[in-house]
Amino acid sequence: NLRCATRLAQWAYLPSTARGLPPYHAGDCGLLPESDGHLRKTRDVLIDLGGIAKGYAVDVAIAALQQAGITSACVNAGGDVRVLGTTPFAIAIRDPATITGSSVTVDLANAALATSATYFSARQLGSQQVSALIDGRSGQALTSMRSV
């Protein structure tokens, strides 16, 4: 969800802007896709590219490894994982209930996997439980101890 940056700044996961924060509008992203593939802003909106940027960084790292002649590798950017080659890598997925243990291991070859959970970002902010994961439909923080 690109438009969650206002909520993330309100909850101090991102810095505020010098001119203040635009209001968060649940269900309205403030972005309109154009036929040429561009996005047009329809109102003042903050955009968070964190999730997209990590996946892109992993892809760029894999491309650099391929250019260097590497045929088997695993790149992990904190939950965004990509494996190059046919040799499987065992990828352990954390169990959100224990944080330190894994609940499942997946053998990954020539594929990518991304996970999200609140176990590192959930915290109390005044009387409200918040996290860095947001339900874009409502603007509310996701706070359950699950991993997706």
PDB file of C-alpha atoms in Angstrom:
ATOM      1  CA  ASN A   1       0.000   0.000   0.000  1.00  0.00           C
ATOM      2  CA  LEU A   2       1.833   3.068  -1.275  1.00  0.00           C
ATOM      3  CA  ARG A   3      -0.289   5.635   0.500  1.00  0.00           C
ATOM      4  CA  CYS A   4       0.301   4.568   4.103  1.00  0.00           C
ATOM      5  CA  ALA A   5       3.106   7.097   4.634  1.00  0.00           C
ATOM      6  CA  THR A   6       0.843   9.603   6.424  1.00  0.00           C
ATOM      7  CA  ARG A   7      -0.092   6.981   9.018  1.00  0.00           C
ATOM      8  CA  LEU A   8       3.540   5.860   9.344  1.00  0.00           C
ATOM      9  CA  ALA A   9       4.620   9.463   9.963  1.00  0.00           C
ATOM     10  CA  GLN A  10       1.783  10.032  12.455  1.00  0.00           C
ATOM     11  CA  TRP A  11       2.992   6.993  14.393  1.00  0.00           C
ATOM     12  CA  ALA A  12       6.717   8.006  14.126  1.00  0.00           C
ATOM     13  CA  TYR A  13       7.801   5.162  11.831  1.00  0.00           C
ATOM     14  CA  LEU A  14       8.681   7.780   9.181  1.00  0.00           C
ATOM     15  CA  PRO A  15       9.726  11.406   9.671  1.00  0.00           C
ATOM     16  CA  SER A  16       7.128  14.135   9.269  1.00  0.00           C
ATOM     17  CA  THR A  17       7.431  16.631   6.453  1.00  0.00           C
ATOM     18  CA  ALA A  18       8.323  20.270   7.074  1.00  0.00           C
ATOM     19  CA  ARG A  19       4.931  21.397   5.765  1.00  0.00           C
ATOM     20  CA  GLY A  20       2.906  18.927   7.834  1.00  0.00           C
ATOM     21  CA  LEU A  21       1.057  15.759   6.956  1.00  0.00           C
ATOM     22  CA  PRO A  22      -1.787  15.487   4.490  1.00  0.00           C
ATOM     23  CA  PRO A  23      -4.872  13.761   5.892  1.00  0.00           C
ATOM     24  CA  TYR A  24      -5.177  10.014   5.475  1.00  0.00           C
ATOM     25  CA  HIS A  25      -8.234   8.984   3.444  1.00  0.00           C
ATOM     26  CA  ALA A  26      -9.117   5.326   3.993  1.00  0.00           C
ATOM     27  CA  GLY A  27      -9.924   3.579   0.727  1.00  0.00           C
ATOM     28  CA  ASP A  28      -8.798   6.524  -1.460  1.00  0.00           C
ATOM     29  CA  CYS A  29      -5.149   6.341  -2.422  1.00  0.00           C
ATOM     30  CA  GLY A  30      -5.006   9.781  -4.061  1.00  0.00           C
ATOM     31  CA  LEU A  31      -3.285   8.229  -7.085  1.00  0.00           C
ATOM     32  CA  LEU A  32      -4.813   7.599 -10.478  1.00  0.00           C
ATOM     33  CA  PRO A  33      -3.217   5.155 -12.940  1.00  0.00           C
ATOM     34  CA  GLU A  34      -2.709   6.659 -16.390  1.00  0.00           C
ATOM     35  CA  SER A  35      -2.850   4.705 -19.660  1.00  0.00           C
ATOM     36  CA  ASP A  36       0.897   5.270 -20.221  1.00  0.00           C
ATOM     37  CA  GLY A  37       1.778   3.460 -16.957  1.00  0.00           C
ATOM     38  CA  HIS A  38       2.362   6.615 -14.901  1.00  0.00           C
ATOM     39  CA  LEU A  39       0.504   7.575 -11.739  1.00  0.00           C
ATOM     40  CA  ARG A  40      -1.132  10.982 -11.297  1.00  0.00           C
ATOM     41  CA  LYS A  41      -1.682  12.462  -7.848  1.00  0.00           C
ATOM     42  CA  THR A  42      -5.304  13.570  -7.398  1.00  0.00           C
ATOM     43  CA  ARG A  43      -4.672  15.265  -4.038  1.00  0.00           C
ATOM     44  CA  ASP A  44      -1.869  15.908  -1.569  1.00  0.00           C
ATOM     45  CA  VAL A  45      -0.615  12.477  -0.505  1.00  0.00           C
ATOM     46  CA  LEU A  46       2.553  10.996   0.970  1.00  0.00           C
ATOM     47  CA  ILE A  47       3.835   7.873  -0.747  1.00  0.00           C
ATOM     48  CA  ASP A  48       5.869   5.132   0.950  1.00  0.00           C
ATOM     49  CA  LEU A  49       7.941   3.017  -1.437  1.00  0.00           C
ATOM     50  CA  GLY A  50       9.613   0.937   1.307  1.00  0.00           C
ATOM     51  CA  GLY A  51       8.107  -2.421   0.330  1.00  0.00           C
ATOM     52  CA  ILE A  52       8.667  -1.885  -3.377  1.00  0.00           C
ATOM     53  CA  ALA A  53      12.202  -0.582  -2.845  1.00  0.00           C
ATOM     54  CA  LYS A  54      13.324  -3.672  -0.928  1.00  0.00           C
ATOM     55  CA  GLY A  55      12.110  -6.018  -3.659  1.00  0.00           C
ATOM     56  CA  TYR A  56      13.782  -3.864  -6.290  1.00  0.00           C
ATOM     57  CA  ALA A  57      17.047  -3.834  -4.302  1.00  0.00           C
ATOM     58  CA  VAL A  58      16.997  -7.643  -4.137  1.00  0.00           C
ATOM     59  CA  ASP A  59      16.406  -7.834  -7.915  1.00  0.00           C
ATOM     60  CA  VAL A  60      19.307  -5.433  -8.572  1.00  0.00           C
ATOM     61  CA  ALA A  61      21.598  -7.481  -6.303  1.00  0.00           C
ATOM     62  CA  ILE A  62      20.673 -10.703  -8.142  1.00  0.00           C
ATOM     63  CA  ALA A  63      21.322  -8.988 -11.506  1.00  0.00           C
ATOM     64  CA  ALA A  64      24.764  -7.863 -10.286  1.00  0.00           C
ATOM     65  CA  LEU A  65      25.587 -11.402  -9.163  1.00  0.00           C
ATOM     66  CA  GLN A  66      24.487 -12.777 -12.530  1.00  0.00           C
ATOM     67  CA  GLN A  67      26.662 -10.227 -14.353  1.00  0.00           C
ATOM     68  CA  ALA A  68      29.598 -11.376 -12.234  1.00  0.00           C
ATOM     69  CA  GLY A  69      29.015 -14.950 -13.393  1.00  0.00           C
ATOM     70  CA  ILE A  70      27.446 -16.235 -10.165  1.00  0.00           C
ATOM     71  CA  THR A  71      24.948 -19.016 -10.900  1.00  0.00           C
ATOM     72  CA  SER A  72      23.738 -19.871  -7.399  1.00  0.00           C
ATOM     73  CA  ALA A  73      22.992 -17.346  -4.649  1.00  0.00           C
ATOM     74  CA  CYS A  74      20.455 -16.225  -2.075  1.00  0.00           C
ATOM     75  CA  VAL A  75      19.803 -12.533  -1.352  1.00  0.00           C
ATOM     76  CA  ASN A  76      17.799 -11.613   1.743  1.00  0.00           C
ATOM     77  CA  ALA A  77      16.710  -8.052   2.491  1.00  0.00           C
ATOM     78  CA  GLY A  78      14.855  -8.499   5.756  1.00  0.00           C
ATOM     79  CA  GLY A  79      11.968 -10.642   4.603  1.00  0.00           C
ATOM     80  CA  ASP A  80      12.359 -10.101   0.864  1.00  0.00           C
ATOM     81  CA  VAL A  81      14.301 -13.126  -0.415  1.00  0.00           C
ATOM     82  CA  ARG A  82      15.290 -14.196  -3.904  1.00  0.00           C
ATOM     83  CA  VAL A  83      17.206 -17.306  -4.891  1.00  0.00           C
ATOM     84  CA  LEU A  84      19.253 -17.487  -8.070  1.00  0.00           C
ATOM     85  CA  GLY A  85      19.795 -20.900  -9.621  1.00  0.00           C
ATOM     86  CA  THR A  86      18.397 -24.395  -9.327  1.00  0.00           C
ATOM     87  CA  THR A  87      20.116 -25.289  -6.054  1.00  0.00           C
ATOM     88  CA  PRO A  88      17.457 -24.961  -3.357  1.00  0.00           C
ATOM     89  CA  PHE A  89      18.114 -22.784  -0.315  1.00  0.00           C
ATOM     90  CA  ALA A  90      16.282 -23.547   2.937  1.00  0.00           C
ATOM     91  CA  ILE A  91      14.421 -20.380   3.937  1.00  0.00           C
ATOM     92  CA  ALA A  92      13.183 -20.331   7.546  1.00  0.00           C
ATOM     93  CA  ILE A  93      10.081 -18.254   8.177  1.00  0.00           C
ATOM     94  CA  ARG A  94       9.856 -16.816  11.705  1.00  0.00           C
ATOM     95  CA  ASP A  95       7.099 -17.862  14.041  1.00  0.00           C
ATOM     96  CA  PRO A  96       5.559 -14.552  15.162  1.00  0.00           C
ATOM     97  CA  ALA A  97       4.639 -16.038  18.527  1.00  0.00           C
ATOM     98  CA  THR A  98       8.266 -16.719  19.469  1.00  0.00           C
ATOM     99  CA  ILE A  99      10.216 -14.281  17.226  1.00  0.00           C
ATOM    100  CA  THR A 100      13.399 -16.298  17.695  1.00  0.00           C
ATOM    101  CA  GLY A 101      12.116 -19.614  16.325  1.00  0.00           C
ATOM    102  CA  SER A 102      10.925 -20.598  12.890  1.00  0.00           C
ATOM    103  CA  SER A 103       7.567 -22.213  12.256  1.00  0.00           C
ATOM    104  CA  VAL A 104       8.258 -23.486   8.758  1.00  0.00           C
ATOM    105  CA  THR A 105      11.140 -23.915   6.357  1.00  0.00           C
ATOM    106  CA  VAL A 106      10.646 -23.556   2.608  1.00  0.00           C
ATOM    107  CA  ASP A 107      13.092 -24.823  -0.017  1.00  0.00           C
ATOM    108  CA  LEU A 108      13.397 -22.044  -2.585  1.00  0.00           C
ATOM    109  CA  ALA A 109      15.081 -22.339  -5.996  1.00  0.00           C
ATOM    110  CA  ASN A 110      14.898 -19.850  -8.885  1.00  0.00           C
ATOM    111  CA  ALA A 111      12.145 -17.963  -7.075  1.00  0.00           C
ATOM    112  CA  ALA A 112      11.381 -15.124  -4.691  1.00  0.00           C
ATOM    113  CA  LEU A 113       9.510 -14.907  -1.394  1.00  0.00           C
ATOM    114  CA  ALA A 114       8.437 -11.966   0.734  1.00  0.00           C
ATOM    115  CA  THR A 115       7.031 -11.975   4.261  1.00  0.00           C
ATOM    116  CA  SER A 116       5.531  -9.301   6.485  1.00  0.00           C
ATOM    117  CA  ALA A 117       4.711  -9.330  10.176  1.00  0.00           C
ATOM    118  CA  THR A 118       4.447  -6.929  13.079  1.00  0.00           C
ATOM    119  CA  TYR A 119       6.774  -8.678  15.538  1.00  0.00           C
ATOM    120  CA  PHE A 120       9.494  -6.033  15.244  1.00  0.00           C
ATOM    121  CA  SER A 121       7.350  -2.932  14.723  1.00  0.00           C
ATOM    122  CA  ALA A 122       4.296  -3.332  17.001  1.00  0.00           C
ATOM    123  CA  ARG A 123       4.248  -0.949  19.941  1.00  0.00           C
ATOM    124  CA  GLN A 124       1.954   1.063  22.171  1.00  0.00           C
ATOM    125  CA  LEU A 125       1.457   4.739  21.221  1.00  0.00           C
ATOM    126  CA  GLY A 126      -0.586   6.366  23.956  1.00  0.00           C
ATOM    127  CA  SER A 127      -3.714   4.249  24.260  1.00  0.00           C
ATOM    128  CA  GLN A 128      -3.382   2.852  20.728  1.00  0.00           C
ATOM    129  CA  GLN A 129      -1.541  -0.267  19.553  1.00  0.00           C
ATOM    130  CA  VAL A 130       0.272   0.561  16.272  1.00  0.00           C
ATOM    131  CA  SER A 131       2.661  -1.136  13.872  1.00  0.00           C
ATOM    132  CA  ALA A 132       4.379  -0.434  10.563  1.00  0.00           C
ATOM    133  CA  LEU A 133       1.740  -2.537   8.747  1.00  0.00           C
ATOM    134  CA  ILE A 134      -1.514  -0.805   7.854  1.00  0.00           C
ATOM    135  CA  ASP A 135      -4.874  -1.934   6.520  1.00  0.00           C
ATOM    136  CA  GLY A 136      -5.268   0.451   3.575  1.00  0.00           C
ATOM    137  CA  ARG A 137      -9.053   0.051   3.593  1.00  0.00           C
ATOM    138  CA  SER A 138      -9.447   1.446   7.096  1.00  0.00           C
ATOM    139  CA  GLY A 139      -6.121   3.132   7.914  1.00  0.00           C
ATOM    140  CA  GLN A 140      -5.847   1.061  11.084  1.00  0.00           C
ATOM    141  CA  ALA A 141      -2.668  -0.639  12.219  1.00  0.00           C
ATOM    142  CA  LEU A 142      -2.393  -4.385  11.808  1.00  0.00           C
ATOM    143  CA  THR A 143      -1.439  -5.721  15.223  1.00  0.00           C
ATOM    144  CA  SER A 144      -2.097  -9.468  15.186  1.00  0.00           C
ATOM    145  CA  MET A 145       0.834 -11.790  15.779  1.00  0.00           C
ATOM    146  CA  ARG A 146       0.714 -13.384  12.342  1.00  0.00           C
ATOM    147  CA  SER A 147       3.155 -13.580   9.488  1.00  0.00           C
ATOM    148  CA  VAL A 148       2.083 -13.358   5.864  1.00  0.00           C
TER     149      VAL A 148
END
